[in-house]
mmCIF file with all atom_site columns, C-alpha atoms in Angstrom:
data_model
loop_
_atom_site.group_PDB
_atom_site.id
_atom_site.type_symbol
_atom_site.label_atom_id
_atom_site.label_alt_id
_atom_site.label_comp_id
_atom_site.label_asym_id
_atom_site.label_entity_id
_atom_site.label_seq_id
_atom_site.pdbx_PDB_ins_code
_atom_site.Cartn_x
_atom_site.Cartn_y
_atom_site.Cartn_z
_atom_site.occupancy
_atom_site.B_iso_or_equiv
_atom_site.pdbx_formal_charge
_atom_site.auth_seq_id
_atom_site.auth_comp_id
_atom_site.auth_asym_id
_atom_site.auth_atom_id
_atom_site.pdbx_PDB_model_num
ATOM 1  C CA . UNK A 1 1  ? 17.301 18.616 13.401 1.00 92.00 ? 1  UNK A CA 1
ATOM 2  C CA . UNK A 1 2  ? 15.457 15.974 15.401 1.00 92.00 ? 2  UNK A CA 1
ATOM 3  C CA . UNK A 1 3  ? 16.132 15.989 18.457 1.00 93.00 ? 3  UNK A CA 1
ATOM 4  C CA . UNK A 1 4  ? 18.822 13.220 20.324 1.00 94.00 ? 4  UNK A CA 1
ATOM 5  C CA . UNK A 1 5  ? 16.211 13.001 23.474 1.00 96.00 ? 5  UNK A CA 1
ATOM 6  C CA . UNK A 1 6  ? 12.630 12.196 21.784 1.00 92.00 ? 6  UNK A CA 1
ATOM 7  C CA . UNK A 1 7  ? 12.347 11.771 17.782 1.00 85.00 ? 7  UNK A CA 1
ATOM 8  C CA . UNK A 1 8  ? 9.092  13.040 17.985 1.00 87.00 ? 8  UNK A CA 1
ATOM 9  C CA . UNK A 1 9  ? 10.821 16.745 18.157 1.00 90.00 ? 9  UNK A CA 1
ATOM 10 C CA . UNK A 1 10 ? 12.004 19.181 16.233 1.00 91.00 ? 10 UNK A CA 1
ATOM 11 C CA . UNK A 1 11 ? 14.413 21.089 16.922 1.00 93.00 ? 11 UNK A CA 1
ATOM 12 C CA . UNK A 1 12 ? 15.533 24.913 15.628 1.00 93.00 ? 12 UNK A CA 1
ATOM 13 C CA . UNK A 1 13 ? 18.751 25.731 15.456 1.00 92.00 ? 13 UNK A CA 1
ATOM 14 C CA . UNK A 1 14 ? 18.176 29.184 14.399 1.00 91.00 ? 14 UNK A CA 1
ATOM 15 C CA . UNK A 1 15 ? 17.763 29.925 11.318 1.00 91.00 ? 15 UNK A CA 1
ATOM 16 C CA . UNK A 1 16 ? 14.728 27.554 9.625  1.00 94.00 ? 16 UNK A CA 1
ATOM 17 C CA . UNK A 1 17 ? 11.177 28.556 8.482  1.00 93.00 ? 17 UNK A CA 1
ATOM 18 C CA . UNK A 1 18 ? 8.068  26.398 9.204  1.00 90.00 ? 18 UNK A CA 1
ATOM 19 C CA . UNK A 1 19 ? 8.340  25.062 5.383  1.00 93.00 ? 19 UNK A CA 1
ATOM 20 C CA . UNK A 1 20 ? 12.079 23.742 6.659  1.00 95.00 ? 20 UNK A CA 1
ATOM 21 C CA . UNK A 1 21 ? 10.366 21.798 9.260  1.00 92.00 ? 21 UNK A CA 1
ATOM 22 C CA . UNK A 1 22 ? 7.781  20.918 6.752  1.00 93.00 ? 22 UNK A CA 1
ATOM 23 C CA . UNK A 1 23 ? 10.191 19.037 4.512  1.00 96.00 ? 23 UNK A CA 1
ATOM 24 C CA . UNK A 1 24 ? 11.734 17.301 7.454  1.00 95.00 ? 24 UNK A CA 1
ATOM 25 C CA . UNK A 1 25 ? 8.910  15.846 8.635  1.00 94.00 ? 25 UNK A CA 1
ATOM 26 C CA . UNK A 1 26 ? 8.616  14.992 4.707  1.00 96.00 ? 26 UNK A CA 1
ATOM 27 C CA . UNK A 1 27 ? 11.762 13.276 4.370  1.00 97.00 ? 27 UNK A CA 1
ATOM 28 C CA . UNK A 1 28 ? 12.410 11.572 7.380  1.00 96.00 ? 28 UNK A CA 1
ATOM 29 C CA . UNK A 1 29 ? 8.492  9.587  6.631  1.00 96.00 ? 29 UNK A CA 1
ATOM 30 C CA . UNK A 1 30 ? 9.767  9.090  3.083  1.00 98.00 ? 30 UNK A CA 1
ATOM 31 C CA . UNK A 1 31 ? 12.809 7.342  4.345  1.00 98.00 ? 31 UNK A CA 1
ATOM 32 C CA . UNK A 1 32 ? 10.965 5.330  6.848  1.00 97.00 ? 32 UNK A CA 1
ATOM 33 C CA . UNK A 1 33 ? 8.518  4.150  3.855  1.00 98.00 ? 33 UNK A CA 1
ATOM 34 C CA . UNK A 1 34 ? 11.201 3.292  1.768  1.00 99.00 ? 34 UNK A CA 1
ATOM 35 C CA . UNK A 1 35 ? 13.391 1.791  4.556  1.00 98.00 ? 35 UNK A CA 1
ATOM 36 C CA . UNK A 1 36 ? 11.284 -0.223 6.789  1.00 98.00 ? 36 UNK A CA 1
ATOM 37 C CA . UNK A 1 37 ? 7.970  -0.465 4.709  1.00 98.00 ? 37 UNK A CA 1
ATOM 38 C CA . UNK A 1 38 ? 6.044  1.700  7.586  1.00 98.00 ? 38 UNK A CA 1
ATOM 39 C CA . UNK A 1 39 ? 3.475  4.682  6.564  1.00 98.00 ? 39 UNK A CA 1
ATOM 40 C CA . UNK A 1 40 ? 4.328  6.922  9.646  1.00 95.00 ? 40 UNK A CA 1
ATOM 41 C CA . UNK A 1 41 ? 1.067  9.823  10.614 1.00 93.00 ? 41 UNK A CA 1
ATOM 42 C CA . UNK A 1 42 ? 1.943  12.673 11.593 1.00 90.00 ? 42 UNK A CA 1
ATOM 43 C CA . UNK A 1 43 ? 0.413  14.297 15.463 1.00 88.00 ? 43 UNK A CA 1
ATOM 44 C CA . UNK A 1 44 ? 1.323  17.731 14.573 1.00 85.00 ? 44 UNK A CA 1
ATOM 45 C CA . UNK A 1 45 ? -1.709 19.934 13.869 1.00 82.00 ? 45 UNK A CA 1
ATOM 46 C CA . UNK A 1 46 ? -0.890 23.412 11.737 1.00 81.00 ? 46 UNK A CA 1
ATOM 47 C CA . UNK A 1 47 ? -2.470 26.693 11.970 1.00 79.00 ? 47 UNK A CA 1
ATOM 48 C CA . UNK A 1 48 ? -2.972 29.030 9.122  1.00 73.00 ? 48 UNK A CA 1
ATOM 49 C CA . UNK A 1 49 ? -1.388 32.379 10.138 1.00 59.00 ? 49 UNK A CA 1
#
């Protein structure tokens, strides 16, 4: 879930994998698009492990 103190955080509640996070970060700039006409960038950088 994102988290209630800064939206810019995600937070685990136990039991997700990175490609859950993935398709949060997905969805939630999908809905922005669609809602409010905004492309938002992402600041996270990933790492190949």
């Amino acid at each position: 879930k994102f988290s209630e103190k800064h939206a810019n955080f995600i937070v685990n509640l136990g039991g997700a994998a990175a490609q859950d996070v993935k398709k949060l970060i997905n969805l939630a700039k999908k809905s922005v698009k669609n809602k409010f006409k905004v492309k938002l960038e992402e600041e996270i950088q990933y790492l190949d492990h």
